[in-house]
XYZ file of C-alpha atoms in Angstrom:
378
model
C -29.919 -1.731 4.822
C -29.126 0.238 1.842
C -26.310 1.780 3.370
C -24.943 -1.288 4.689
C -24.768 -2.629 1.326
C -22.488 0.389 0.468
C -20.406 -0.005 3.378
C -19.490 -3.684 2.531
C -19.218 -2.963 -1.229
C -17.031 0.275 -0.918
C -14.549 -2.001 1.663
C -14.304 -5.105 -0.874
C -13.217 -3.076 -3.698
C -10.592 -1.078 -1.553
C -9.619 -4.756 -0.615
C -9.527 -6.600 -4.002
C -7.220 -4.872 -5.526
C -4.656 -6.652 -2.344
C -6.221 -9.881 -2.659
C -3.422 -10.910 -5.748
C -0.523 -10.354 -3.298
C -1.522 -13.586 -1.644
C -1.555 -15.829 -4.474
C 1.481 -14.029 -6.854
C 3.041 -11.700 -4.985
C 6.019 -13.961 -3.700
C 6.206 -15.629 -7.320
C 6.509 -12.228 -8.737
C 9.720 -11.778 -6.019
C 10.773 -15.516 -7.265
C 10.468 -13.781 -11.140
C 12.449 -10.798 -10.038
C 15.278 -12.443 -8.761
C 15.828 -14.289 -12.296
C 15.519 -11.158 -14.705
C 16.627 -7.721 -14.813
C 14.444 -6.083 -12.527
C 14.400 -2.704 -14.511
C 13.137 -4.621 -17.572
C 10.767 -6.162 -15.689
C 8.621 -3.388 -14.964
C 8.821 -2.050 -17.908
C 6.854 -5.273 -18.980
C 4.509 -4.669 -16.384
C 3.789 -0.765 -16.829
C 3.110 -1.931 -20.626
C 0.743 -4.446 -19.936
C -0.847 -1.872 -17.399
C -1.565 0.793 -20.148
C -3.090 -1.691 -22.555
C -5.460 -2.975 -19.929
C -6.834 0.678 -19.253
C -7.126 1.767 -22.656
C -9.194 -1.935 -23.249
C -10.896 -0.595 -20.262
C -11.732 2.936 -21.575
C -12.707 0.994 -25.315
C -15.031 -0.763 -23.145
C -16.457 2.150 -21.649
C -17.097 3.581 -24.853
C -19.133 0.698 -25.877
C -20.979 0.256 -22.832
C -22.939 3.205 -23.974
C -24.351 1.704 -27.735
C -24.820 -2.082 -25.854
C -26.254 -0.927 -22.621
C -24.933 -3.517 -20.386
C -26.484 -4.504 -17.077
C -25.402 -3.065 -13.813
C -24.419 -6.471 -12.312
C -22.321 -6.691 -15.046
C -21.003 -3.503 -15.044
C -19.665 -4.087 -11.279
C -18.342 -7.586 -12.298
C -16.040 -5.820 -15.053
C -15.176 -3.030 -12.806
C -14.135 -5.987 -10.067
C -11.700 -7.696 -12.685
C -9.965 -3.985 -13.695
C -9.491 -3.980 -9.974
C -8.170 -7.413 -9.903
C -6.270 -7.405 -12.812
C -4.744 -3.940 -11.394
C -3.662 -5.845 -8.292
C -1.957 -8.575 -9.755
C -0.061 -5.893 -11.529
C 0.947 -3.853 -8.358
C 1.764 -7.365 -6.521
C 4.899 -7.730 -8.799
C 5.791 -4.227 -9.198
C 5.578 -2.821 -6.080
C 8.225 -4.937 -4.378
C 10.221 -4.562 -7.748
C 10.451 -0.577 -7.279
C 11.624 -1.155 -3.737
C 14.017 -3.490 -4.876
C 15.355 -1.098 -7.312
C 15.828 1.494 -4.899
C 18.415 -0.390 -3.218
C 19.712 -1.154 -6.703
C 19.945 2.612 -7.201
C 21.726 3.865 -4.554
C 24.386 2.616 -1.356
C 23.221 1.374 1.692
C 23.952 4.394 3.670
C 21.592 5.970 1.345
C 18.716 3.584 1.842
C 16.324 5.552 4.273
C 16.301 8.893 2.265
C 15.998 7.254 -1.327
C 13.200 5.370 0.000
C 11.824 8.321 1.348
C 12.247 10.417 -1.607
C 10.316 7.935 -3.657
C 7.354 8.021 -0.735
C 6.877 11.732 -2.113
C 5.587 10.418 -5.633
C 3.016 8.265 -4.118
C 1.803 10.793 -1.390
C 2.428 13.734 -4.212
C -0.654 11.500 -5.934
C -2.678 11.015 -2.975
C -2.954 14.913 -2.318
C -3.607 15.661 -6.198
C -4.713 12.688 -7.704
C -8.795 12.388 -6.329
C -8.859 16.460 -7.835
C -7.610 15.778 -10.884
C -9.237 12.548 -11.381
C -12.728 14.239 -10.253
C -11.922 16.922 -12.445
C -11.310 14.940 -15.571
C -14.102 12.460 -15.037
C -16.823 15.187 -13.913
C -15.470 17.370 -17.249
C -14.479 14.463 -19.902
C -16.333 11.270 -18.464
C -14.298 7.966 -17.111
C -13.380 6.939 -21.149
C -10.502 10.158 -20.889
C -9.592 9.369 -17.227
C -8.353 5.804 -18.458
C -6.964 7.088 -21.135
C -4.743 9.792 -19.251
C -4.211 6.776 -17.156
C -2.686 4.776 -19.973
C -0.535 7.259 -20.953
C 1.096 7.527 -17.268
C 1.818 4.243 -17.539
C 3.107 4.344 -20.857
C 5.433 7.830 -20.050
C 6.934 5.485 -16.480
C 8.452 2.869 -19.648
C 9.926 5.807 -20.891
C 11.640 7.155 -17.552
C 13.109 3.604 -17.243
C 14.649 3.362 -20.217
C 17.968 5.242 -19.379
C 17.960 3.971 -15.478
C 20.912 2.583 -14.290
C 21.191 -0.251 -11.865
C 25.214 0.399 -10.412
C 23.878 -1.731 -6.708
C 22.380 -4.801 -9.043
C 23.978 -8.571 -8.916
C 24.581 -9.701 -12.592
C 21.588 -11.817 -13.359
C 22.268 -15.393 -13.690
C 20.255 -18.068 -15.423
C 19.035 -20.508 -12.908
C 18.283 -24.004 -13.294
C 16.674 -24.600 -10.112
C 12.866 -24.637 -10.176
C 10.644 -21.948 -9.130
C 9.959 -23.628 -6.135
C 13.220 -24.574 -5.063
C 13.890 -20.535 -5.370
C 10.797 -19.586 -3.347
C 11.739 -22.036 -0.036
C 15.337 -20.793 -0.303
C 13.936 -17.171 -0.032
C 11.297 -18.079 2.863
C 14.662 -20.159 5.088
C 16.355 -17.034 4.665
C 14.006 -15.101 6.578
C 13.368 -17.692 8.861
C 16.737 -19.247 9.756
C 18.810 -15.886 8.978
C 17.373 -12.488 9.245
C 14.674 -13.015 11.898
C 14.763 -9.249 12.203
C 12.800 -9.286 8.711
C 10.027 -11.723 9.680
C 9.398 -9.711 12.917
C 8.883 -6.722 10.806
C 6.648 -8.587 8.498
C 4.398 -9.115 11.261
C 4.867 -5.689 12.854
C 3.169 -4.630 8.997
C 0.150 -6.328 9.763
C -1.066 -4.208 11.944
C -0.647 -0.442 9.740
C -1.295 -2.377 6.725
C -4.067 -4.931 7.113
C -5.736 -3.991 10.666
C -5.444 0.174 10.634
C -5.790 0.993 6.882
C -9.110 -0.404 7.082
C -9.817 3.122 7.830
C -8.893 4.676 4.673
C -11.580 2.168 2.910
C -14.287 3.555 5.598
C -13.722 7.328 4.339
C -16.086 7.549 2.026
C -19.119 5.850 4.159
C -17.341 8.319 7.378
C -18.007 11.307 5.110
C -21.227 10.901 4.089
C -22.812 8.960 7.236
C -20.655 10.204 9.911
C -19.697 14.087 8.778
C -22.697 15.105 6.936
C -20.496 15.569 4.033
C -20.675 15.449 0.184
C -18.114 13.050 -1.903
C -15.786 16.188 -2.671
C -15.169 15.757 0.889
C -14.175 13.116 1.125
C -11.549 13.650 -1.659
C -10.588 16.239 0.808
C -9.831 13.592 3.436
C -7.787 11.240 0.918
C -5.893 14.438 -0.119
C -4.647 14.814 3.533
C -3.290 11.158 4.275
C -1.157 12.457 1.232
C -0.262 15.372 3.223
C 0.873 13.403 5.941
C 2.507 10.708 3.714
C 4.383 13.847 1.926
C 5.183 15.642 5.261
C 6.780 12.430 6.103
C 8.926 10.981 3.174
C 10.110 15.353 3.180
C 11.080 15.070 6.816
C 13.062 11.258 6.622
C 14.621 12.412 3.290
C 15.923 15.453 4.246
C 17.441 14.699 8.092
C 17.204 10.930 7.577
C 16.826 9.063 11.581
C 17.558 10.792 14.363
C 16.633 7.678 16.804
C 17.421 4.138 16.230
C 14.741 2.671 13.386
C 13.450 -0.255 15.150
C 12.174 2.027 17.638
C 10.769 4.746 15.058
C 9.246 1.845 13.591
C 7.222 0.786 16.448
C 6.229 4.021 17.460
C 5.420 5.122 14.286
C 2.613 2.095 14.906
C 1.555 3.335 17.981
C 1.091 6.766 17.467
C -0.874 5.468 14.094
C -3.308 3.589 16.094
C -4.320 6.600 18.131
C -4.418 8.672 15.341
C -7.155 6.416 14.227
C -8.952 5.931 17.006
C -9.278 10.163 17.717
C -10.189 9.898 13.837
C -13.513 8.399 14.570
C -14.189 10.633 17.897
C -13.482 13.955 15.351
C -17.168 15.156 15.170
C -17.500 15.104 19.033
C -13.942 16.876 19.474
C -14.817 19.991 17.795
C -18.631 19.866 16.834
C -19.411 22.921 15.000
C -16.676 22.251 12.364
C -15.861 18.330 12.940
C -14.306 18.385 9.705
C -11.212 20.717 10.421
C -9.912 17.532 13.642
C -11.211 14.709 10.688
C -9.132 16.243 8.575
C -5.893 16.683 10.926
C -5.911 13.322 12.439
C -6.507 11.503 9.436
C -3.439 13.288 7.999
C -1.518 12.710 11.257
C -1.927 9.013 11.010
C -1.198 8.887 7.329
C 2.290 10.550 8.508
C 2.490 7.454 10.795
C 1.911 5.072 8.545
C 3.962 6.439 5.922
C 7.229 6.748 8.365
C 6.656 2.875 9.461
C 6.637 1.835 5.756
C 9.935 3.796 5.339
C 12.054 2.919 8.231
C 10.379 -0.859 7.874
C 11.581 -0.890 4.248
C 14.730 0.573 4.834
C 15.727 -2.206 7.857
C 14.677 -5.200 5.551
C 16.640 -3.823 2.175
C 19.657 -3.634 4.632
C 19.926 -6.907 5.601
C 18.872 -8.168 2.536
C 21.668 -9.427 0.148
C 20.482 -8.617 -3.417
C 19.917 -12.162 -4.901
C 17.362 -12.149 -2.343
C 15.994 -8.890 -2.799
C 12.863 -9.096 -5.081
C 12.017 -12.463 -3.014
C 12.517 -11.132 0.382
C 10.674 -7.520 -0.796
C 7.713 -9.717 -1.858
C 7.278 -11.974 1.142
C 7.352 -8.730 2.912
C 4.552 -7.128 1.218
C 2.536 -10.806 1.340
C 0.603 -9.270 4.605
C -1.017 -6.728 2.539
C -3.023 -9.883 0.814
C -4.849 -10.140 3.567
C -6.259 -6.697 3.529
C -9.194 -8.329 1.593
C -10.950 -10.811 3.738
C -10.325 -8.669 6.931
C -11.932 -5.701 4.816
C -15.131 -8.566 4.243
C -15.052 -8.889 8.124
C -14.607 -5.081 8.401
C -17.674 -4.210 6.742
C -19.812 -7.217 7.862
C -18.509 -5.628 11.437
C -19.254 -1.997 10.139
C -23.282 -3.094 8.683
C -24.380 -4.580 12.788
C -22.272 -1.700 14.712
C -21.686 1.631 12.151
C -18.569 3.405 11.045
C -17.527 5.156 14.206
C -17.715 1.913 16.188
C -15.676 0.580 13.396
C -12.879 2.443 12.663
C -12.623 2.682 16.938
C -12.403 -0.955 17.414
C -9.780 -1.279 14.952
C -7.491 1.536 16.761
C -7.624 -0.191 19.796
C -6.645 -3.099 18.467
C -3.633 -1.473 16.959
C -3.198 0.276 20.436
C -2.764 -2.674 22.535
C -0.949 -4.798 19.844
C 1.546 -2.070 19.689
C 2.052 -1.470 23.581
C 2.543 -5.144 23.525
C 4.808 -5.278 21.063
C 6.990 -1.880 21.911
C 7.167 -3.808 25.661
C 8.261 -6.972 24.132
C 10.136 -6.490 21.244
C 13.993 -5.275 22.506
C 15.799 -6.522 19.327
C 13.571 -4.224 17.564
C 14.027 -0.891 19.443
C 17.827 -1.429 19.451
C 17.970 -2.029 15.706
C 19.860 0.863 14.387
């Protein structure tokens, strides 16, 4: 059972760090829409950088106290945690931004151009990081990390906002702000709570996957943990390949439809991910490392053209509210990922990651069949 253990401990962290989009997420959107957004995450890149240097202090004097291991994974749990809550505020903040940043008909490729930074650190970011912490220990990989956080304040310090409503002090409660947000979705844009659904399945159902690499690599492909770096570098391949190819010729088909295909084509990616050792045995990690970086591109050009379609019909004193109730389905990455790997300790990782690109095959055939206000969305 020891491996079972890992399996369900490697999926809860990937999951944690989601769990805070649930519970602060949509009153981070609710803060947005009150302040200036750019100002805003500078707050919360600050904050960031003090918590990992506290982090790498900690480190440091883990070594003279010698503290237990259970408590070791209970700290690690609340940088995780404390991380999330972080990224459930900014993340819909940077999106909102975007639009802030640029005009409508440039939407799709500025959201796309931004994509590159965070698949640009997917493809470098597990060699650097292994290189730093296998050369200088975890106290200097915090610390780097600090000062990335630190150098974003600095980048948004002369960024201009031209797209931004003035802000305007409200007297209305917090509340009152968040129900006026969620009967806009649901009375007005129905197009954006379709989507929000549609997200469930890349986001919550097949990126399940991506927390299964590391117990895939060593159970599965026979495969050391540099590997598996390997196989997180590609879905940032595929994320990059994608965000290049939207950025540069923008949609060539109408983006409801690239949207739902994008989903499809995602879930068989998947599901040929965890048949890759049987497809070419004598080298199974040369198809692993393909299809994993095919469905990343997937994945990556749903969260574009999905992100594109809701800032569009999103007016912006509902942007940082409607941005955050968008990304609320990624908060319940964490207790499928507790299912996931109670699922993954009874029937193993193949079985696993299988199951869960069928069912985001047949939700998508169901929902490409049924769905005709979302193909013919422009």
């Amino acid at each position: 059972m020891g491996s079972s253990t890992s399996i369900l401990q490697v999926v809860t962290v990937g999951g944690l760090s989601t769990l805070p989009v649930l519970l602060v997420g949509p009153w981070g959107g609710v803060w947005g829409d009150r302040v200036d957004r750019r100002k805003l995450l500078m707050k919360i890149q600050t904050f960031m950088a003090i918590l990992a240097v506290l982090f790498a202090l900690l480190i440091v004097s883990d070594r003279g106290l010698g503290l237990p291991d259970q408590l070791r994974v209970w700290i690690a749990y609340t940088y995780v945690l404390a991380s999330g809550i972080s990224r459930s505020i900014a993340q819909p903040m940077r999106q909102a931004l975007i639009a802030n940043t640029v005009p409508p008909e440039s939407f799709g490729n500025a959201f796309a151009a931004n994509s590159m930074n965070i698949t640009g650190t997917r493809i470098f970011g597990p060699f650097v990081g292994g290189i730093i912490i296998a050369g200088l220990g975890f106290t200097t990989n915090f610390l780097v990390e600090a000062s990335l956080y630190a150098a974003t304040v600095l980048v948004y310090l002369p960024m201009t906002t031209p797209y931004q409503r003035e802000v305007v002090a409200r007297r209305r409660s917090a509340v009152s702000d968040f129900g006026e947000g969620v009967r806009f979705i649901r009375s007005e844009k129905r197009i954006i709570l379709t989507l929000i659904f549609l997200g469930l399945i890349p986001n919550v159902v097949l990126h399940q996957a991506w927390f299964l690499l590391p117990v895939f690599t060593a159970d599965v492909l026979r495969q050391n943990a540099d590997v598996g770096g390997f196989l997180l570098s590609a879905t940032g391949v595929g994320g990059f390949i994608s965000s290049v190819v939207i950025a540069s010729i923008g949609f060539s088909f109408n983006k409801g439809l690239v949207a739902l295909v994008s989903i499809l084509f995602s879930s068989i990616f998947v599901i040929l991910f965890a048949l890759s050792p049987w497809l070419l045995p004598l080298y199974p990690l040369i198809p692993a490392l393909i299809l994993i970086g095919f469905m990343s591109l997937a994945q990556a050009h749903f969260r574009t053209t999905s992100g594109t379609l809701i800032q569009l019909s999103t007016p912006d004193r509902f942007r940082s509210r409607v941005t955050s109730l968008a990304s609320y389905g990624q908060g319940f990455v964490f207790p499928f990922s507790i299912l996931v790997g109670i699922f993954a300790e009874f029937s193993g990782v193949v079985v696993t990651i299988t199951v869960l690109g069928l069912i985001g095959l047949i939700l998508s055939i169901i929902f490409t069949l049924t769905l005709g206000d979302v193909r013919r969305e422009p």
